[in-house]
PDB file of C-alpha atoms in Angstrom:
ATOM      1  CA  MET A  30     -41.041 -58.834  32.874  1.00  0.00           C
ATOM      2  CA  GLU A  31     -42.039 -58.334  29.338  1.00  0.00           C
ATOM      3  CA  GLU A  32     -41.346 -54.288  29.694  1.00  0.00           C
ATOM      4  CA  LEU A  33     -37.763 -55.347  31.457  1.00  0.00           C
ATOM      5  CA  GLN A  34     -36.796 -57.707  28.206  1.00  0.00           C
ATOM      6  CA  ASN A  35     -37.844 -54.876  25.953  1.00  0.00           C
ATOM      7  CA  PHE A  36     -35.876 -52.317  27.861  1.00  0.00           C
ATOM      8  CA  GLU A  37     -32.794 -54.678  27.736  1.00  0.00           C
ATOM      9  CA  GLN A  38     -33.416 -55.100  23.832  1.00  0.00           C
ATOM     10  CA  HIS A  39     -33.534 -51.249  23.433  1.00  0.00           C
ATOM     11  CA  LEU A  40     -30.455 -51.135  25.484  1.00  0.00           C
ATOM     12  CA  GLU A  41     -28.739 -53.145  23.640  1.00  0.00           C
ATOM     13  CA  LYS A  42     -29.807 -51.915  20.197  1.00  0.00           C
ATOM     14  CA  ALA A  43     -28.469 -48.384  21.676  1.00  0.00           C
ATOM     15  CA  ILE A  44     -25.086 -50.040  22.725  1.00  0.00           C
ATOM     16  CA  GLU A  45     -24.623 -52.016  19.692  1.00  0.00           C
ATOM     17  CA  TRP A  46     -25.588 -48.095  17.607  1.00  0.00           C
ATOM     18  CA  PHE A  47     -22.954 -46.437  19.894  1.00  0.00           C
ATOM     19  CA  TRP A  48     -20.269 -49.058  19.226  1.00  0.00           C
ATOM     20  CA  ASP A  49     -21.236 -48.879  15.741  1.00  0.00           C
ATOM     21  CA  PHE A  50     -21.219 -44.843  15.737  1.00  0.00           C
ATOM     22  CA  MET A  51     -17.695 -44.614  17.690  1.00  0.00           C
ATOM     23  CA  PRO A  52     -15.194 -45.080  15.060  1.00  0.00           C
ATOM     24  CA  ASN A  53     -16.994 -42.226  12.796  1.00  0.00           C
ATOM     25  CA  LEU A  54     -17.128 -39.961  15.637  1.00  0.00           C
ATOM     26  CA  ILE A  55     -13.807 -40.803  16.350  1.00  0.00           C
ATOM     27  CA  LEU A  56     -12.673 -40.409  13.003  1.00  0.00           C
ATOM     28  CA  ALA A  57     -14.713 -37.135  12.824  1.00  0.00           C
ATOM     29  CA  ILE A  58     -13.214 -35.273  15.844  1.00  0.00           C
ATOM     30  CA  VAL A  59      -9.612 -36.000  14.388  1.00  0.00           C
ATOM     31  CA  ILE A  60     -10.338 -33.916  11.458  1.00  0.00           C
ATOM     32  CA  LEU A  61     -11.970 -31.323  12.956  1.00  0.00           C
ATOM     33  CA  LEU A  62      -8.621 -30.983  14.833  1.00  0.00           C
ATOM     34  CA  GLY A  63      -6.591 -31.572  11.977  1.00  0.00           C
ATOM     35  CA  GLY A  64      -9.185 -29.608   9.758  1.00  0.00           C
ATOM     36  CA  LEU A  65      -8.576 -26.848  12.280  1.00  0.00           C
ATOM     37  CA  TRP A  66      -4.513 -27.236  12.340  1.00  0.00           C
ATOM     38  CA  ILE A  67      -4.381 -27.462   8.400  1.00  0.00           C
ATOM     39  CA  ILE A  68      -6.436 -24.148   8.073  1.00  0.00           C
ATOM     40  CA  ARG A  69      -3.850 -22.391  10.608  1.00  0.00           C
ATOM     41  CA  PHE A  70      -1.246 -23.199   8.545  1.00  0.00           C
ATOM     42  CA  ILE A  71      -2.855 -22.367   5.189  1.00  0.00           C
ATOM     43  CA  ASN A  72      -3.530 -19.029   6.458  1.00  0.00           C
ATOM     44  CA  ARG A  73       0.242 -18.777   7.784  1.00  0.00           C
ATOM     45  CA  LEU A  74       1.321 -19.490   4.195  1.00  0.00           C
ATOM     46  CA  VAL A  75      -1.119 -17.118   2.505  1.00  0.00           C
ATOM     47  CA  ARG A  76      -0.094 -14.576   4.703  1.00  0.00           C
ATOM     48  CA  LYS A  77       3.828 -14.911   4.113  1.00  0.00           C
ATOM     49  CA  PHE A  78       2.978 -15.439   0.184  1.00  0.00           C
ATOM     50  CA  PHE A  79       1.325 -11.812   0.363  1.00  0.00           C
ATOM     51  CA  GLU A  80       4.571 -10.806   2.381  1.00  0.00           C
ATOM     52  CA  ARG A  81       6.676 -11.702  -0.304  1.00  0.00           C
ATOM     53  CA  LYS A  82       4.386 -10.107  -3.057  1.00  0.00           C
ATOM     54  CA  ASP A  83       3.807  -6.884  -3.779  1.00  0.00           C
ATOM     55  CA  TYR A  84       0.007  -7.176  -3.890  1.00  0.00           C
ATOM     56  CA  ASP A  85      -2.362  -4.848  -3.093  1.00  0.00           C
ATOM     57  CA  LEU A  86      -3.180  -4.436   0.363  1.00  0.00           C
ATOM     58  CA  THR A  87      -7.014  -4.156   0.355  1.00  0.00           C
ATOM     59  CA  LEU A  88      -7.060  -7.448  -1.762  1.00  0.00           C
ATOM     60  CA  GLU A  89      -4.856  -9.235   0.639  1.00  0.00           C
ATOM     61  CA  SER A  90      -6.954  -8.862   3.824  1.00  0.00           C
ATOM     62  CA  PHE A  91     -10.259  -9.579   1.705  1.00  0.00           C
ATOM     63  CA  LEU A  92      -8.728 -13.042   0.232  1.00  0.00           C
ATOM     64  CA  GLN A  93      -7.528 -13.493   3.750  1.00  0.00           C
ATOM     65  CA  SER A  94     -10.727 -13.196   5.180  1.00  0.00           C
ATOM     66  CA  PHE A  95     -12.484 -15.126   2.503  1.00  0.00           C
ATOM     67  CA  ILE A  96     -10.094 -18.193   2.174  1.00  0.00           C
ATOM     68  CA  SER A  97     -10.249 -18.564   5.938  1.00  0.00           C
ATOM     69  CA  ILE A  98     -14.124 -18.747   6.106  1.00  0.00           C
ATOM     70  CA  ALA A  99     -14.469 -20.836   2.999  1.00  0.00           C
ATOM     71  CA  LEU A 100     -12.027 -23.411   4.441  1.00  0.00           C
ATOM     72  CA  LYS A 101     -13.815 -23.389   7.524  1.00  0.00           C
ATOM     73  CA  VAL A 102     -17.490 -23.941   5.701  1.00  0.00           C
ATOM     74  CA  LEU A 103     -15.748 -27.074   3.629  1.00  0.00           C
ATOM     75  CA  LEU A 104     -14.493 -28.428   6.967  1.00  0.00           C
ATOM     76  CA  PHE A 105     -17.816 -28.504   8.605  1.00  0.00           C
ATOM     77  CA  THR A 106     -18.951 -30.284   5.435  1.00  0.00           C
ATOM     78  CA  ILE A 107     -16.462 -32.852   5.890  1.00  0.00           C
ATOM     79  CA  VAL A 108     -16.849 -33.549   9.483  1.00  0.00           C
ATOM     80  CA  VAL A 109     -20.871 -33.695   8.989  1.00  0.00           C
ATOM     81  CA  THR A 110     -20.726 -36.437   6.062  1.00  0.00           C
ATOM     82  CA  GLN A 111     -18.106 -38.242   8.172  1.00  0.00           C
ATOM     83  CA  LEU A 112     -20.883 -38.514  11.243  1.00  0.00           C
ATOM     84  CA  GLY A 113     -22.932 -40.081   8.710  1.00  0.00           C
ATOM     85  CA  VAL A 114     -25.160 -37.427   6.922  1.00  0.00           C
ATOM     86  CA  LYS A 115     -25.830 -38.100   3.432  1.00  0.00           C
ATOM     87  CA  SER A 116     -24.667 -35.667   0.820  1.00  0.00           C
ATOM     88  CA  SER A 117     -28.145 -35.289  -0.627  1.00  0.00           C
ATOM     89  CA  SER A 118     -29.455 -34.626   3.233  1.00  0.00           C
ATOM     90  CA  LEU A 119     -26.675 -31.859   3.788  1.00  0.00           C
ATOM     91  CA  VAL A 120     -27.594 -30.274   0.714  1.00  0.00           C
ATOM     92  CA  ALA A 121     -31.187 -29.961   1.550  1.00  0.00           C
ATOM     93  CA  MET A 122     -30.241 -29.252   4.587  1.00  0.00           C
ATOM     94  CA  VAL A 123     -27.896 -26.425   3.933  1.00  0.00           C
ATOM     95  CA  GLY A 124     -30.392 -24.912   1.732  1.00  0.00           C
ATOM     96  CA  ALA A 125     -33.110 -24.868   4.119  1.00  0.00           C
ATOM     97  CA  ALA A 126     -30.508 -23.439   6.647  1.00  0.00           C
ATOM     98  CA  GLY A 127     -29.666 -20.939   3.577  1.00  0.00           C
ATOM     99  CA  LEU A 128     -32.973 -19.624   3.137  1.00  0.00           C
ATOM    100  CA  ALA A 129     -33.478 -19.002   6.835  1.00  0.00           C
ATOM    101  CA  ILE A 130     -29.921 -17.623   7.616  1.00  0.00           C
ATOM    102  CA  GLY A 131     -30.626 -15.680   4.728  1.00  0.00           C
ATOM    103  CA  LEU A 132     -33.501 -13.677   5.435  1.00  0.00           C
ATOM    104  CA  ALA A 133     -31.914 -13.096   9.092  1.00  0.00           C
ATOM    105  CA  LEU A 134     -29.081 -11.927   7.903  1.00  0.00           C
ATOM    106  CA  GLN A 135     -30.039  -9.573   5.386  1.00  0.00           C
ATOM    107  CA  GLY A 136     -27.374  -7.166   6.222  1.00  0.00           C
ATOM    108  CA  SER A 137     -24.293  -9.178   6.837  1.00  0.00           C
ATOM    109  CA  LEU A 138     -25.250 -11.044   3.160  1.00  0.00           C
ATOM    110  CA  ALA A 139     -25.169  -6.717   2.012  1.00  0.00           C
ATOM    111  CA  ASN A 140     -22.166  -6.165   3.850  1.00  0.00           C
ATOM    112  CA  PHE A 141     -20.313  -9.534   1.990  1.00  0.00           C
ATOM    113  CA  ALA A 142     -21.593  -7.795  -1.041  1.00  0.00           C
ATOM    114  CA  GLY A 143     -20.524  -4.419  -0.414  1.00  0.00           C
ATOM    115  CA  GLY A 144     -16.830  -5.926   0.387  1.00  0.00           C
ATOM    116  CA  VAL A 145     -16.752  -7.111  -3.261  1.00  0.00           C
ATOM    117  CA  LEU A 146     -17.982  -4.151  -4.754  1.00  0.00           C
ATOM    118  CA  ILE A 147     -15.120  -1.917  -2.877  1.00  0.00           C
ATOM    119  CA  LEU A 148     -12.707  -4.842  -4.067  1.00  0.00           C
ATOM    120  CA  LEU A 149     -13.885  -4.674  -7.557  1.00  0.00           C
ATOM    121  CA  PHE A 150     -14.261  -0.918  -7.749  1.00  0.00           C
ATOM    122  CA  LYS A 151     -11.169   0.378  -5.568  1.00  0.00           C
ATOM    123  CA  PRO A 152     -12.840   3.655  -4.018  1.00  0.00           C
ATOM    124  CA  PHE A 153     -10.095   3.470  -1.697  1.00  0.00           C
ATOM    125  CA  LYS A 154      -7.435   1.237  -0.052  1.00  0.00           C
ATOM    126  CA  VAL A 155      -5.395   0.035   2.696  1.00  0.00           C
ATOM    127  CA  GLY A 156      -3.515   3.376   3.859  1.00  0.00           C
ATOM    128  CA  ASP A 157      -6.050   5.973   2.110  1.00  0.00           C
ATOM    129  CA  PHE A 158      -7.329   8.473   4.594  1.00  0.00           C
ATOM    130  CA  ILE A 159     -11.129   8.638   3.866  1.00  0.00           C
ATOM    131  CA  SER A 160     -14.098  10.736   4.805  1.00  0.00           C
ATOM    132  CA  ALA A 161     -17.407   8.217   4.978  1.00  0.00           C
ATOM    133  CA  GLN A 162     -20.505   7.859   7.497  1.00  0.00           C
ATOM    134  CA  GLY A 163     -19.598  10.450   9.406  1.00  0.00           C
ATOM    135  CA  ILE A 164     -16.235   8.952  10.557  1.00  0.00           C
ATOM    136  CA  ASP A 165     -12.407  10.324   9.179  1.00  0.00           C
ATOM    137  CA  GLY A 166      -9.560   8.156   9.314  1.00  0.00           C
ATOM    138  CA  SER A 167      -6.964   6.110   7.600  1.00  0.00           C
ATOM    139  CA  VAL A 168      -8.147   2.738   6.398  1.00  0.00           C
ATOM    140  CA  LYS A 169      -6.420   0.043   8.412  1.00  0.00           C
ATOM    141  CA  GLN A 170      -8.161  -3.615   6.888  1.00  0.00           C
ATOM    142  CA  ILE A 171     -10.694  -4.393   4.745  1.00  0.00           C
ATOM    143  CA  THR A 172     -12.273  -7.574   5.222  1.00  0.00           C
ATOM    144  CA  ILE A 173     -15.164  -9.493   3.639  1.00  0.00           C
ATOM    145  CA  PHE A 174     -18.186  -7.553   6.096  1.00  0.00           C
ATOM    146  CA  SER A 175     -16.397  -4.661   7.477  1.00  0.00           C
ATOM    147  CA  THR A 176     -14.007  -1.939   7.285  1.00  0.00           C
ATOM    148  CA  LYS A 177     -11.817  -0.658  10.004  1.00  0.00           C
ATOM    149  CA  LEU A 178     -10.444   3.149  10.089  1.00  0.00           C
ATOM    150  CA  ASN A 179      -7.807   4.444  12.740  1.00  0.00           C
ATOM    151  CA  THR A 180      -8.926   7.821  13.486  1.00  0.00           C
ATOM    152  CA  PHE A 181      -7.386  10.849  14.540  1.00  0.00           C
ATOM    153  CA  GLY A 182      -7.097  10.019  18.158  1.00  0.00           C
ATOM    154  CA  ASN A 183      -5.684   6.378  17.375  1.00  0.00           C
ATOM    155  CA  GLN A 184      -9.376   4.944  17.468  1.00  0.00           C
ATOM    156  CA  VAL A 185      -9.940   1.976  15.663  1.00  0.00           C
ATOM    157  CA  ALA A 186     -13.597   2.510  13.925  1.00  0.00           C
ATOM    158  CA  ILE A 187     -15.475  -0.374  12.127  1.00  0.00           C
ATOM    159  CA  ILE A 188     -17.603   0.396   9.270  1.00  0.00           C
ATOM    160  CA  PRO A 189     -19.729  -1.854   7.219  1.00  0.00           C
ATOM    161  CA  ASN A 190     -19.106  -2.452   3.895  1.00  0.00           C
ATOM    162  CA  GLY A 191     -22.641  -2.149   2.666  1.00  0.00           C
ATOM    163  CA  GLN A 192     -23.011   1.000   4.127  1.00  0.00           C
ATOM    164  CA  LEU A 193     -19.372   2.149   2.762  1.00  0.00           C
ATOM    165  CA  SER A 194     -20.608   0.875  -0.867  1.00  0.00           C
ATOM    166  CA  ASN A 195     -23.816   2.544  -0.905  1.00  0.00           C
ATOM    167  CA  GLY A 196     -22.821   5.436   0.612  1.00  0.00           C
ATOM    168  CA  SER A 197     -20.867   8.633   0.182  1.00  0.00           C
ATOM    169  CA  ILE A 198     -16.899   8.640  -0.045  1.00  0.00           C
ATOM    170  CA  VAL A 199     -14.581  11.467   0.256  1.00  0.00           C
ATOM    171  CA  ASN A 200     -11.155   9.884  -0.599  1.00  0.00           C
ATOM    172  CA  TYR A 201      -8.107  12.130   0.632  1.00  0.00           C
ATOM    173  CA  ASN A 202      -5.451  10.072  -0.948  1.00  0.00           C
ATOM    174  CA  MET A 203      -6.709   9.121  -4.630  1.00  0.00           C
ATOM    175  CA  GLU A 204      -4.665  12.250  -6.093  1.00  0.00           C
ATOM    176  CA  ASP A 205      -1.457  12.814  -5.503  1.00  0.00           C
ATOM    177  CA  THR A 206      -1.770  16.733  -4.404  1.00  0.00           C
ATOM    178  CA  ARG A 207      -4.584  18.446  -2.554  1.00  0.00           C
ATOM    179  CA  ARG A 208      -5.461  22.186  -2.739  1.00  0.00           C
ATOM    180  CA  ASP A 209      -6.048  24.235   0.806  1.00  0.00           C
ATOM    181  CA  LYS A 210      -7.981  27.038   1.215  1.00  0.00           C
ATOM    182  CA  PHE A 211      -7.557  29.533   4.054  1.00  0.00           C
ATOM    183  CA  ASP A 212      -9.349  32.528   5.119  1.00  0.00           C
ATOM    184  CA  VAL A 213      -7.975  35.593   6.894  1.00  0.00           C
ATOM    185  CA  GLY A 214      -9.746  38.691   7.258  1.00  0.00           C
ATOM    186  CA  ILE A 215      -8.124  42.127   7.475  1.00  0.00           C
ATOM    187  CA  GLY A 216      -9.270  45.912   9.134  1.00  0.00           C
ATOM    188  CA  TYR A 217     -10.517  48.285   6.492  1.00  0.00           C
ATOM    189  CA  GLY A 218      -7.634  50.386   7.449  1.00  0.00           C
ATOM    190  CA  SER A 219      -5.495  48.045   6.473  1.00  0.00           C
ATOM    191  CA  ASN A 220      -3.087  47.802   3.164  1.00  0.00           C
ATOM    192  CA  ILE A 221      -5.227  44.956   1.072  1.00  0.00           C
ATOM    193  CA  LYS A 222      -2.085  45.185  -1.702  1.00  0.00           C
ATOM    194  CA  GLN A 223       0.165  44.557   0.788  1.00  0.00           C
ATOM    195  CA  ALA A 224      -1.557  41.713   3.239  1.00  0.00           C
ATOM    196  CA  LYS A 225      -1.828  39.816  -0.256  1.00  0.00           C
ATOM    197  CA  GLU A 226       1.869  40.021  -1.279  1.00  0.00           C
ATOM    198  CA  ILE A 227       2.412  38.696   2.535  1.00  0.00           C
ATOM    199  CA  LEU A 228       0.298  35.992   1.519  1.00  0.00           C
ATOM    200  CA  LEU A 229       2.034  34.906  -1.450  1.00  0.00           C
ATOM    201  CA  GLN A 230       5.664  35.611  -0.197  1.00  0.00           C
ATOM    202  CA  ILE A 231       5.043  32.941   2.425  1.00  0.00           C
ATOM    203  CA  CYS A 232       3.817  30.665  -0.338  1.00  0.00           C
ATOM    204  CA  ALA A 233       6.632  31.345  -2.346  1.00  0.00           C
ATOM    205  CA  GLU A 234       9.086  30.588   0.379  1.00  0.00           C
ATOM    206  CA  HIS A 235       7.853  27.229   1.719  1.00  0.00           C
ATOM    207  CA  SER A 236       9.578  24.118  -0.267  1.00  0.00           C
ATOM    208  CA  ASP A 237       6.246  22.257   0.558  1.00  0.00           C
ATOM    209  CA  ILE A 238       3.768  24.541  -1.491  1.00  0.00           C
ATOM    210  CA  LEU A 239       3.963  24.019  -5.249  1.00  0.00           C
ATOM    211  CA  LYS A 240       4.775  26.449  -7.332  1.00  0.00           C
ATOM    212  CA  GLU A 241       2.480  24.947  -9.993  1.00  0.00           C
ATOM    213  CA  PRO A 242      -0.673  25.496  -9.858  1.00  0.00           C
ATOM    214  CA  VAL A 243       0.553  29.042  -8.887  1.00  0.00           C
ATOM    215  CA  PRO A 244      -0.641  30.182  -5.450  1.00  0.00           C
ATOM    216  CA  GLU A 245      -3.644  32.766  -5.541  1.00  0.00           C
ATOM    217  CA  VAL A 246      -5.120  35.657  -3.305  1.00  0.00           C
ATOM    218  CA  TYR A 247      -8.433  37.420  -3.691  1.00  0.00           C
ATOM    219  CA  VAL A 248     -10.889  39.657  -1.462  1.00  0.00           C
ATOM    220  CA  GLY A 249     -13.735  36.699  -0.817  1.00  0.00           C
ATOM    221  CA  ASP A 250     -16.284  39.075   1.279  1.00  0.00           C
ATOM    222  CA  LEU A 251     -16.429  42.849   2.790  1.00  0.00           C
ATOM    223  CA  ALA A 252     -17.862  41.672   6.027  1.00  0.00           C
ATOM    224  CA  ASP A 253     -19.149  43.708   8.853  1.00  0.00           C
ATOM    225  CA  SER A 254     -15.767  44.052  10.396  1.00  0.00           C
ATOM    226  CA  SER A 255     -13.553  42.844   8.133  1.00  0.00           C
ATOM    227  CA  VAL A 256     -12.120  42.626   4.758  1.00  0.00           C
ATOM    228  CA  ASN A 257     -11.682  38.578   4.069  1.00  0.00           C
ATOM    229  CA  LEU A 258      -9.139  37.835   1.740  1.00  0.00           C
ATOM    230  CA  THR A 259      -8.775  34.164   0.257  1.00  0.00           C
ATOM    231  CA  LEU A 260      -5.743  32.057  -0.167  1.00  0.00           C
ATOM    232  CA  ARG A 261      -5.244  29.020  -2.512  1.00  0.00           C
ATOM    233  CA  PHE A 262      -2.480  27.196  -2.647  1.00  0.00           C
ATOM    234  CA  TRP A 263      -1.677  23.060  -3.738  1.00  0.00           C
ATOM    235  CA  ALA A 264       0.511  20.594  -1.818  1.00  0.00           C
ATOM    236  CA  LYS A 265       1.404  16.874  -1.914  1.00  0.00           C
ATOM    237  CA  ASN A 266      -0.604  14.686   0.261  1.00  0.00           C
ATOM    238  CA  GLU A 267       1.920  13.916   2.709  1.00  0.00           C
ATOM    239  CA  VAL A 268       2.982  17.124   3.487  1.00  0.00           C
ATOM    240  CA  PHE A 269      -0.364  19.007   3.017  1.00  0.00           C
ATOM    241  CA  TRP A 270      -0.970  19.893   6.725  1.00  0.00           C
ATOM    242  CA  PRO A 271       2.506  20.911   8.057  1.00  0.00           C
ATOM    243  CA  ALA A 272       2.054  23.412   4.973  1.00  0.00           C
ATOM    244  CA  HIS A 273      -1.597  24.028   6.207  1.00  0.00           C
ATOM    245  CA  PHE A 274      -0.393  25.036   9.740  1.00  0.00           C
ATOM    246  CA  HIS A 275       2.729  26.720   8.315  1.00  0.00           C
ATOM    247  CA  VAL A 276       0.771  29.201   6.543  1.00  0.00           C
ATOM    248  CA  ILE A 277      -1.384  29.866   9.405  1.00  0.00           C
ATOM    249  CA  GLU A 278       1.121  30.698  11.475  1.00  0.00           C
ATOM    250  CA  GLU A 279       3.502  32.582   9.682  1.00  0.00           C
ATOM    251  CA  THR A 280       0.558  34.526   8.265  1.00  0.00           C
ATOM    252  CA  LYS A 281       0.109  35.885  11.737  1.00  0.00           C
ATOM    253  CA  HIS A 282       3.875  36.372  12.539  1.00  0.00           C
ATOM    254  CA  ARG A 283       4.077  38.478   9.326  1.00  0.00           C
ATOM    255  CA  PHE A 284       0.421  40.613   9.404  1.00  0.00           C
ATOM    256  CA  ASP A 285       1.901  41.424  12.734  1.00  0.00           C
ATOM    257  CA  GLN A 286       5.483  42.591  12.088  1.00  0.00           C
ATOM    258  CA  ALA A 287       3.477  44.509   9.078  1.00  0.00           C
ATOM    259  CA  GLY A 288       0.970  46.367  11.569  1.00  0.00           C
ATOM    260  CA  ILE A 289      -1.936  44.583   9.767  1.00  0.00           C
ATOM    261  CA  GLU A 290      -5.077  44.122  12.003  1.00  0.00           C
ATOM    262  CA  ILE A 291      -6.696  40.833  12.537  1.00  0.00           C
ATOM    263  CA  PRO A 292     -10.601  42.134  13.677  1.00  0.00           C
ATOM    264  CA  PHE A 293     -11.884  40.197  16.503  1.00  0.00           C
ATOM    265  CA  PRO A 294     -15.642  40.306  17.999  1.00  0.00           C
ATOM    266  CA  GLN A 295     -14.774  43.434  20.936  1.00  0.00           C
ATOM    267  CA  ARG A 296     -17.130  44.524  23.350  1.00  0.00           C
ATOM    268  CA  VAL A 297     -17.406  48.298  23.861  1.00  0.00           C
ATOM    269  CA  VAL A 298     -19.162  49.072  27.819  1.00  0.00           C
ATOM    270  CA  HIS A 299     -19.957  52.642  28.061  1.00  0.00           C
ATOM    271  CA  ASP A 300     -21.049  54.156  31.828  1.00  0.00           C
ATOM    272  CA  VAL A 301     -24.355  55.666  31.933  1.00  0.00           C
ATOM    273  CA  ASP A 302     -24.771  58.365  34.673  1.00  0.00           C
TER     274      ASP A 302
END
């Protein structure tokens, strides 16, 4: 009988506590749902603000990602406090959790720090074509933890910012112009002077190849079966590849017209009686 009375007392206290806690729980849920809506609304405002202003795309993507995460952390703090967790207890809990999470997510913290370094020192920006970590591609987006690249095949490569900030990066768009180096071999019986004149004439006639600095051709190597000529010319970044492929195709066409041989490996088979 006594045990039944104790059970009824505990049940009454539990029901009483539940009804006392219910308003805080309902208010916390309302704050959570309303807060998520407000965060989405603020994110849209931030996105529209950046669209109207001519800011750096790198800064835009980083700040949008950072603002979204910061607002969600703030919302979590408000909801937990509303549920009755004291601020001092919350700070202690967050500190302990932060230490544990920090040890578990050292890579993520390094990636965040790498994102800040990329934002500060700007080794590249959105739209630049870079080569990093063995991947070539155009920078599509820079977030607080990673950078997305569009590769030649239109795949999306995601590289952690920590690796990018600590590794080597080749930025092909940092300068307005770019120099090409084209090697072509001619036969030892061909006229070197004539071949050089043809290569320079191709550069002179193409509007996308810069006339300053002056294109130059020189003998780069006397190989086993060919005299290797090296052509160097400059072009603007946006027309570099069309100019590169034009020079290759036009060189073959004009060398054929002039009777200049481009050697290739051959195998001669003799019959043995």
